[in-house]
Amino acid sequence: MPTIRLGDIAPNFTAQTSEGEINFHEWLGDSWGVLFSHPADYTPVCTTELGTVAKYTDEFNARNVKVMALSVDGLVSHKGWIKDINETQDTTVNFPIIADEDRKVSSLYDMIHPNADDKMTVRSVFIIGPDKKVKLTITYPASTGRNFDELLRVIDSLQLTAYHKVATPANWKNGDDCVIVPAVTNEQIPELFPKGHKEVKPYLRMTPQPNL
Ligand code: BEZ
């Protein structure tokens, strides 16, 4: 299967999920999307991850992001495990989990890394833009739960670039100054960045975060 690279169209699929059959691109609509795999149902780290994602519903909604999980376990397993997640993580899982028993989607997205484990999916994450293009890919090992605050931070950065023509510097967090993207000319700056800017070097121009 081909590697999925940044800028590629996220491959479309139709899959059985805990919320019924879903065509991925139709389900995404005009939203941003996060597609993430976890190794298996009824495992401890995964239980905390899916509970955390459910608790971040308002954060994802505020950013117009839809979230979909995947493992190679089946629907009956997913539905039983969702009850456990809700109970133990004190939340309500309200996003679809793909039942990828035939590994169709995990193969399409290269989520099984056989030299790590030939049966389970690794912890892959794909962030997808409203244009259906892949904006981020990351892969965590099975034993490390993901940092969903970091995913929200990347989504904020991606949306600042898409909507406000700024990039974000190292360790940027919401509220910090941003970097004016190189494609913006100095002549365009006053109109695009009325809060002002500082030219540290001709190629390093900082401005207050535009959307605050
Ligand atoms: C877990 O989710 O807890 C887990 C899954 C596979 C390997 C290690 C941990």
PDB file of C-alpha atoms and ligand atoms in Angstrom:
ATOM      1  CA  MET A   1       0.000   0.000   0.000  1.00  0.00           C
ATOM      2  CA  PRO A   2       1.296   3.507  -0.770  1.00  0.00           C
ATOM      3  CA  THR A   3       2.550   5.685   2.059  1.00  0.00           C
ATOM      4  CA  ILE A   4       0.188   8.506   2.909  1.00  0.00           C
ATOM      5  CA  ARG A   5       2.043  11.793   2.822  1.00  0.00           C
ATOM      6  CA  LEU A   6       1.159  15.312   3.879  1.00  0.00           C
ATOM      7  CA  GLY A   7      -0.864  16.997   1.157  1.00  0.00           C
ATOM      8  CA  ASP A   8      -2.301  13.721  -0.172  1.00  0.00           C
ATOM      9  CA  ILE A   9      -6.058  13.322  -0.357  1.00  0.00           C
ATOM     10  CA  ALA A  10      -7.057  11.174   2.629  1.00  0.00           C
ATOM     11  CA  PRO A  11      -8.191   7.875   1.075  1.00  0.00           C
ATOM     12  CA  ASN A  12     -11.946   7.462   1.150  1.00  0.00           C
ATOM     13  CA  PHE A  13     -13.648   4.325   2.475  1.00  0.00           C
ATOM     14  CA  THR A  14     -16.956   2.991   3.638  1.00  0.00           C
ATOM     15  CA  ALA A  15     -16.794   1.146   6.951  1.00  0.00           C
ATOM     16  CA  GLN A  16     -18.915  -0.358   9.696  1.00  0.00           C
ATOM     17  CA  THR A  17     -18.633   1.718  12.849  1.00  0.00           C
ATOM     18  CA  SER A  18     -20.162   1.821  16.307  1.00  0.00           C
ATOM     19  CA  GLU A  19     -22.505   4.491  14.870  1.00  0.00           C
ATOM     20  CA  GLY A  20     -23.486   2.573  11.711  1.00  0.00           C
ATOM     21  CA  GLU A  21     -22.057   2.408   8.206  1.00  0.00           C
ATOM     22  CA  ILE A  22     -20.102   5.544   7.311  1.00  0.00           C
ATOM     23  CA  ASN A  23     -18.617   6.856   4.091  1.00  0.00           C
ATOM     24  CA  PHE A  24     -15.612   8.770   5.379  1.00  0.00           C
ATOM     25  CA  HIS A  25     -15.602  11.710   2.972  1.00  0.00           C
ATOM     26  CA  GLU A  26     -19.374  12.178   3.192  1.00  0.00           C
ATOM     27  CA  TRP A  27     -19.201  12.014   6.983  1.00  0.00           C
ATOM     28  CA  LEU A  28     -16.401  14.598   7.050  1.00  0.00           C
ATOM     29  CA  GLY A  29     -18.398  17.028   4.914  1.00  0.00           C
ATOM     30  CA  ASP A  30     -16.846  20.481   5.302  1.00  0.00           C
ATOM     31  CA  SER A  31     -15.306  19.694   8.672  1.00  0.00           C
ATOM     32  CA  TRP A  32     -11.754  19.070   9.686  1.00  0.00           C
ATOM     33  CA  GLY A  33     -11.173  15.471  10.752  1.00  0.00           C
ATOM     34  CA  VAL A  34      -9.060  13.332  13.051  1.00  0.00           C
ATOM     35  CA  LEU A  35      -8.764   9.638  12.220  1.00  0.00           C
ATOM     36  CA  PHE A  36      -6.855   7.648  14.834  1.00  0.00           C
ATOM     37  CA  SER A  37      -6.189   3.974  15.410  1.00  0.00           C
ATOM     38  CA  HIS A  38      -5.613   2.128  18.655  1.00  0.00           C
ATOM     39  CA  PRO A  39      -4.197  -1.366  19.137  1.00  0.00           C
ATOM     40  CA  ALA A  40      -7.174  -3.190  20.634  1.00  0.00           C
ATOM     41  CA  ASP A  41     -10.413  -2.916  22.587  1.00  0.00           C
ATOM     42  CA  TYR A  42     -10.441  -3.666  26.317  1.00  0.00           C
ATOM     43  CA  THR A  43      -6.849  -2.498  26.796  1.00  0.00           C
ATOM     44  CA  PRO A  44      -5.877  -0.004  29.498  1.00  0.00           C
ATOM     45  CA  VAL A  45      -4.077   2.773  27.622  1.00  0.00           C
ATOM     46  CA  CYS A  46      -6.675   2.759  24.828  1.00  0.00           C
ATOM     47  CA  THR A  47      -9.450   3.026  27.411  1.00  0.00           C
ATOM     48  CA  THR A  48      -7.926   6.227  28.781  1.00  0.00           C
ATOM     49  CA  GLU A  49      -7.343   7.624  25.291  1.00  0.00           C
ATOM     50  CA  LEU A  50     -10.888   7.160  24.050  1.00  0.00           C
ATOM     51  CA  GLY A  51     -12.259   8.518  27.316  1.00  0.00           C
ATOM     52  CA  THR A  52     -10.056  11.591  26.926  1.00  0.00           C
ATOM     53  CA  VAL A  53     -11.206  12.164  23.351  1.00  0.00           C
ATOM     54  CA  ALA A  54     -14.838  11.940  24.490  1.00  0.00           C
ATOM     55  CA  LYS A  55     -14.152  14.526  27.203  1.00  0.00           C
ATOM     56  CA  TYR A  56     -12.646  16.854  24.585  1.00  0.00           C
ATOM     57  CA  THR A  57     -15.853  16.921  22.526  1.00  0.00           C
ATOM     58  CA  ASP A  58     -16.417  20.640  23.141  1.00  0.00           C
ATOM     59  CA  GLU A  59     -12.821  21.400  22.138  1.00  0.00           C
ATOM     60  CA  PHE A  60     -13.150  19.488  18.867  1.00  0.00           C
ATOM     61  CA  ASN A  61     -16.574  21.003  18.136  1.00  0.00           C
ATOM     62  CA  ALA A  62     -15.243  24.516  18.735  1.00  0.00           C
ATOM     63  CA  ARG A  63     -12.652  23.864  16.033  1.00  0.00           C
ATOM     64  CA  ASN A  64     -15.139  22.237  13.607  1.00  0.00           C
ATOM     65  CA  VAL A  65     -13.334  18.894  13.920  1.00  0.00           C
ATOM     66  CA  LYS A  66     -14.949  15.463  13.637  1.00  0.00           C
ATOM     67  CA  VAL A  67     -13.195  12.532  15.272  1.00  0.00           C
ATOM     68  CA  MET A  68     -13.199   8.847  14.275  1.00  0.00           C
ATOM     69  CA  ALA A  69     -11.346   5.971  15.964  1.00  0.00           C
ATOM     70  CA  LEU A  70     -10.404   2.553  14.595  1.00  0.00           C
ATOM     71  CA  SER A  71      -9.303  -0.838  15.771  1.00  0.00           C
ATOM     72  CA  VAL A  72      -9.377  -4.270  14.159  1.00  0.00           C
ATOM     73  CA  ASP A  73     -11.889  -5.510  16.740  1.00  0.00           C
ATOM     74  CA  GLY A  74     -15.531  -6.044  15.823  1.00  0.00           C
ATOM     75  CA  LEU A  75     -18.730  -4.158  16.527  1.00  0.00           C
ATOM     76  CA  VAL A  76     -19.896  -6.312  19.438  1.00  0.00           C
ATOM     77  CA  SER A  77     -16.538  -5.802  21.106  1.00  0.00           C
ATOM     78  CA  HIS A  78     -16.630  -2.035  20.441  1.00  0.00           C
ATOM     79  CA  LYS A  79     -20.106  -1.661  21.902  1.00  0.00           C
ATOM     80  CA  GLY A  80     -19.258  -3.585  25.077  1.00  0.00           C
ATOM     81  CA  TRP A  81     -16.009  -1.685  25.518  1.00  0.00           C
ATOM     82  CA  ILE A  82     -17.695   1.699  25.005  1.00  0.00           C
ATOM     83  CA  LYS A  83     -19.826   0.907  28.078  1.00  0.00           C
ATOM     84  CA  ASP A  84     -16.626   0.261  30.046  1.00  0.00           C
ATOM     85  CA  ILE A  85     -15.027   3.496  28.796  1.00  0.00           C
ATOM     86  CA  ASN A  86     -18.101   5.494  29.756  1.00  0.00           C
ATOM     87  CA  GLU A  87     -18.157   3.901  33.193  1.00  0.00           C
ATOM     88  CA  THR A  88     -14.456   4.034  34.037  1.00  0.00           C
ATOM     89  CA  GLN A  89     -13.596   7.374  32.412  1.00  0.00           C
ATOM     90  CA  ASP A  90     -16.809   9.083  33.542  1.00  0.00           C
ATOM     91  CA  THR A  91     -17.755  10.228  30.055  1.00  0.00           C
ATOM     92  CA  THR A  92     -19.886   9.353  27.024  1.00  0.00           C
ATOM     93  CA  VAL A  93     -18.153   8.153  23.873  1.00  0.00           C
ATOM     94  CA  ASN A  94     -19.943  10.087  21.155  1.00  0.00           C
ATOM     95  CA  PHE A  95     -17.761   9.503  18.106  1.00  0.00           C
ATOM     96  CA  PRO A  96     -17.665   6.490  15.772  1.00  0.00           C
ATOM     97  CA  ILE A  97     -15.190   3.651  16.215  1.00  0.00           C
ATOM     98  CA  ILE A  98     -14.495   1.693  13.022  1.00  0.00           C
ATOM     99  CA  ALA A  99     -14.754  -2.099  13.340  1.00  0.00           C
ATOM    100  CA  ASP A 100     -11.950  -2.941  10.945  1.00  0.00           C
ATOM    101  CA  GLU A 101     -11.997  -6.718  11.275  1.00  0.00           C
ATOM    102  CA  ASP A 102     -11.028  -7.216   7.622  1.00  0.00           C
ATOM    103  CA  ARG A 103      -8.247  -4.583   8.014  1.00  0.00           C
ATOM    104  CA  LYS A 104      -9.465  -2.731   4.970  1.00  0.00           C
ATOM    105  CA  VAL A 105      -9.089   0.739   6.449  1.00  0.00           C
ATOM    106  CA  SER A 106      -5.991  -0.034   8.509  1.00  0.00           C
ATOM    107  CA  SER A 107      -4.300  -1.339   5.357  1.00  0.00           C
ATOM    108  CA  LEU A 108      -5.409   1.689   3.363  1.00  0.00           C
ATOM    109  CA  TYR A 109      -3.875   3.973   6.008  1.00  0.00           C
ATOM    110  CA  ASP A 110      -0.844   1.744   6.760  1.00  0.00           C
ATOM    111  CA  MET A 111      -1.830   1.448  10.425  1.00  0.00           C
ATOM    112  CA  ILE A 112      -0.415  -2.046  10.913  1.00  0.00           C
ATOM    113  CA  HIS A 113       3.361  -2.054  11.277  1.00  0.00           C
ATOM    114  CA  PRO A 114       4.211  -5.769  11.151  1.00  0.00           C
ATOM    115  CA  ASN A 115       7.651  -5.430  12.692  1.00  0.00           C
ATOM    116  CA  ALA A 116       6.021  -3.851  15.733  1.00  0.00           C
ATOM    117  CA  ASP A 117       2.954  -6.120  15.792  1.00  0.00           C
ATOM    118  CA  ASP A 118       1.442  -8.029  12.891  1.00  0.00           C
ATOM    119  CA  LYS A 119      -2.075  -8.218  14.335  1.00  0.00           C
ATOM    120  CA  MET A 120      -2.863  -4.922  16.020  1.00  0.00           C
ATOM    121  CA  THR A 121      -2.856  -1.389  14.684  1.00  0.00           C
ATOM    122  CA  VAL A 122      -0.298   1.055  16.046  1.00  0.00           C
ATOM    123  CA  ARG A 123      -1.410   4.429  17.411  1.00  0.00           C
ATOM    124  CA  SER A 124      -1.685   6.358  14.144  1.00  0.00           C
ATOM    125  CA  VAL A 125      -3.157   9.833  13.874  1.00  0.00           C
ATOM    126  CA  PHE A 126      -4.228  11.631  10.710  1.00  0.00           C
ATOM    127  CA  ILE A 127      -5.470  15.207  10.764  1.00  0.00           C
ATOM    128  CA  ILE A 128      -7.445  16.014   7.635  1.00  0.00           C
ATOM    129  CA  GLY A 129      -8.477  19.441   6.383  1.00  0.00           C
ATOM    130  CA  PRO A 130     -11.830  20.476   4.900  1.00  0.00           C
ATOM    131  CA  ASP A 131     -10.164  20.011   1.498  1.00  0.00           C
ATOM    132  CA  LYS A 132      -9.758  16.293   2.463  1.00  0.00           C
ATOM    133  CA  LYS A 133      -5.993  16.688   2.374  1.00  0.00           C
ATOM    134  CA  VAL A 134      -3.815  15.108   5.043  1.00  0.00           C
ATOM    135  CA  LYS A 135      -2.316  17.830   7.239  1.00  0.00           C
ATOM    136  CA  LEU A 136      -0.545  15.756   9.882  1.00  0.00           C
ATOM    137  CA  THR A 137       0.492  12.154  10.401  1.00  0.00           C
ATOM    138  CA  ILE A 138       1.996  10.822  13.602  1.00  0.00           C
ATOM    139  CA  THR A 139       2.571   7.334  14.935  1.00  0.00           C
ATOM    140  CA  TYR A 140       2.908   6.496  18.609  1.00  0.00           C
ATOM    141  CA  PRO A 141       3.938   3.131  20.012  1.00  0.00           C
ATOM    142  CA  ALA A 142       1.270   0.933  21.580  1.00  0.00           C
ATOM    143  CA  SER A 143       2.564   1.533  25.089  1.00  0.00           C
ATOM    144  CA  THR A 144       2.377   5.347  24.944  1.00  0.00           C
ATOM    145  CA  GLY A 145      -0.962   7.104  25.240  1.00  0.00           C
ATOM    146  CA  ARG A 146      -1.241  10.087  22.952  1.00  0.00           C
ATOM    147  CA  ASN A 147      -1.196  13.721  24.047  1.00  0.00           C
ATOM    148  CA  PHE A 148      -4.529  15.069  22.816  1.00  0.00           C
ATOM    149  CA  ASP A 149      -3.665  18.564  24.007  1.00  0.00           C
ATOM    150  CA  GLU A 150      -0.851  18.444  21.456  1.00  0.00           C
ATOM    151  CA  LEU A 151      -3.321  17.429  18.753  1.00  0.00           C
ATOM    152  CA  LEU A 152      -5.537  20.395  19.620  1.00  0.00           C
ATOM    153  CA  ARG A 153      -2.448  22.630  19.527  1.00  0.00           C
ATOM    154  CA  VAL A 154      -1.576  21.392  16.029  1.00  0.00           C
ATOM    155  CA  ILE A 155      -5.168  21.890  14.865  1.00  0.00           C
ATOM    156  CA  ASP A 156      -5.052  25.459  16.199  1.00  0.00           C
ATOM    157  CA  SER A 157      -1.793  26.025  14.346  1.00  0.00           C
ATOM    158  CA  LEU A 158      -3.128  24.515  11.103  1.00  0.00           C
ATOM    159  CA  GLN A 159      -6.248  26.660  11.300  1.00  0.00           C
ATOM    160  CA  LEU A 160      -4.212  29.812  11.983  1.00  0.00           C
ATOM    161  CA  THR A 161      -2.225  29.079   8.837  1.00  0.00           C
ATOM    162  CA  ALA A 162      -5.313  28.252   6.776  1.00  0.00           C
ATOM    163  CA  TYR A 163      -7.371  31.245   7.881  1.00  0.00           C
ATOM    164  CA  HIS A 164      -4.866  33.899   8.987  1.00  0.00           C
ATOM    165  CA  LYS A 165      -1.627  33.367   7.016  1.00  0.00           C
ATOM    166  CA  VAL A 166       0.529  32.788  10.070  1.00  0.00           C
ATOM    167  CA  ALA A 167       2.657  29.852  11.155  1.00  0.00           C
ATOM    168  CA  THR A 168       3.534  29.002  14.753  1.00  0.00           C
ATOM    169  CA  PRO A 169       7.031  28.922  16.261  1.00  0.00           C
ATOM    170  CA  ALA A 170       8.637  26.246  18.419  1.00  0.00           C
ATOM    171  CA  ASN A 171       6.644  25.382  21.517  1.00  0.00           C
ATOM    172  CA  TRP A 172       3.927  27.834  20.510  1.00  0.00           C
ATOM    173  CA  LYS A 173       0.827  27.817  22.611  1.00  0.00           C
ATOM    174  CA  ASN A 174      -2.487  29.587  22.239  1.00  0.00           C
ATOM    175  CA  GLY A 175      -1.973  33.318  22.833  1.00  0.00           C
ATOM    176  CA  ASP A 176       1.702  33.452  21.891  1.00  0.00           C
ATOM    177  CA  ASP A 177       2.994  35.527  19.003  1.00  0.00           C
ATOM    178  CA  CYS A 178       2.928  33.896  15.563  1.00  0.00           C
ATOM    179  CA  VAL A 179       5.182  33.931  12.513  1.00  0.00           C
ATOM    180  CA  ILE A 180       3.996  35.705   9.368  1.00  0.00           C
ATOM    181  CA  VAL A 181       4.248  33.145   6.564  1.00  0.00           C
ATOM    182  CA  PRO A 182       6.979  33.844   3.972  1.00  0.00           C
ATOM    183  CA  ALA A 183       4.393  34.133   1.162  1.00  0.00           C
ATOM    184  CA  VAL A 184       3.086  37.391   2.691  1.00  0.00           C
ATOM    185  CA  THR A 185       5.004  40.396   1.367  1.00  0.00           C
ATOM    186  CA  ASN A 186       5.975  43.324   3.598  1.00  0.00           C
ATOM    187  CA  GLU A 187       3.550  45.479   1.612  1.00  0.00           C
ATOM    188  CA  GLN A 188       0.632  43.209   2.599  1.00  0.00           C
ATOM    189  CA  ILE A 189       1.451  43.219   6.297  1.00  0.00           C
ATOM    190  CA  PRO A 190      -0.358  46.410   7.458  1.00  0.00           C
ATOM    191  CA  GLU A 191      -3.681  45.282   6.013  1.00  0.00           C
ATOM    192  CA  LEU A 192      -3.375  41.614   7.059  1.00  0.00           C
ATOM    193  CA  PHE A 193      -1.912  42.207  10.513  1.00  0.00           C
ATOM    194  CA  PRO A 194      -3.351  45.440  11.948  1.00  0.00           C
ATOM    195  CA  LYS A 195      -2.146  44.502  15.446  1.00  0.00           C
ATOM    196  CA  GLY A 196       1.384  45.214  14.219  1.00  0.00           C
ATOM    197  CA  HIS A 197       4.469  43.157  13.639  1.00  0.00           C
ATOM    198  CA  LYS A 198       8.143  42.959  14.528  1.00  0.00           C
ATOM    199  CA  GLU A 199      10.768  42.209  11.892  1.00  0.00           C
ATOM    200  CA  VAL A 200      13.473  40.269  13.761  1.00  0.00           C
ATOM    201  CA  LYS A 201      15.105  39.410  10.422  1.00  0.00           C
ATOM    202  CA  PRO A 202      13.662  39.937   6.938  1.00  0.00           C
ATOM    203  CA  TYR A 203      12.662  36.239   6.972  1.00  0.00           C
ATOM    204  CA  LEU A 204      11.445  36.223  10.620  1.00  0.00           C
ATOM    205  CA  ARG A 205       8.460  38.491  11.122  1.00  0.00           C
ATOM    206  CA  MET A 206       6.365  38.100  14.270  1.00  0.00           C
ATOM    207  CA  THR A 207       2.821  39.295  14.922  1.00  0.00           C
ATOM    208  CA  PRO A 208       0.359  38.897  17.778  1.00  0.00           C
ATOM    209  CA  GLN A 209      -1.970  35.927  17.300  1.00  0.00           C
ATOM    210  CA  PRO A 210      -4.481  37.305  14.783  1.00  0.00           C
ATOM    211  CA  ASN A 211      -7.659  35.533  15.907  1.00  0.00           C
ATOM    212  CA  LEU A 212      -7.721  36.753  19.531  1.00  0.00           C
TER     213      LEU A 212
HETATM  214  C1  BEZ B   1      -3.037  -0.496  25.942  1.00  0.00           C
HETATM  215  O1  BEZ B   1      -3.891   0.098  25.308  1.00  0.00           O
HETATM  216  O2  BEZ B   1      -3.018  -0.462  27.154  1.00  0.00           O
HETATM  217  C2  BEZ B   1      -1.979  -1.281  25.250  1.00  0.00           C
HETATM  218  C3  BEZ B   1      -2.244  -1.904  24.052  1.00  0.00           C
HETATM  219  C4  BEZ B   1      -1.242  -2.631  23.445  1.00  0.00           C
HETATM  220  C5  BEZ B   1       0.005  -2.724  24.028  1.00  0.00           C
HETATM  221  C6  BEZ B   1       0.274  -2.068  25.207  1.00  0.00           C
HETATM  222  C7  BEZ B   1      -0.728  -1.348  25.838  1.00  0.00           C
END
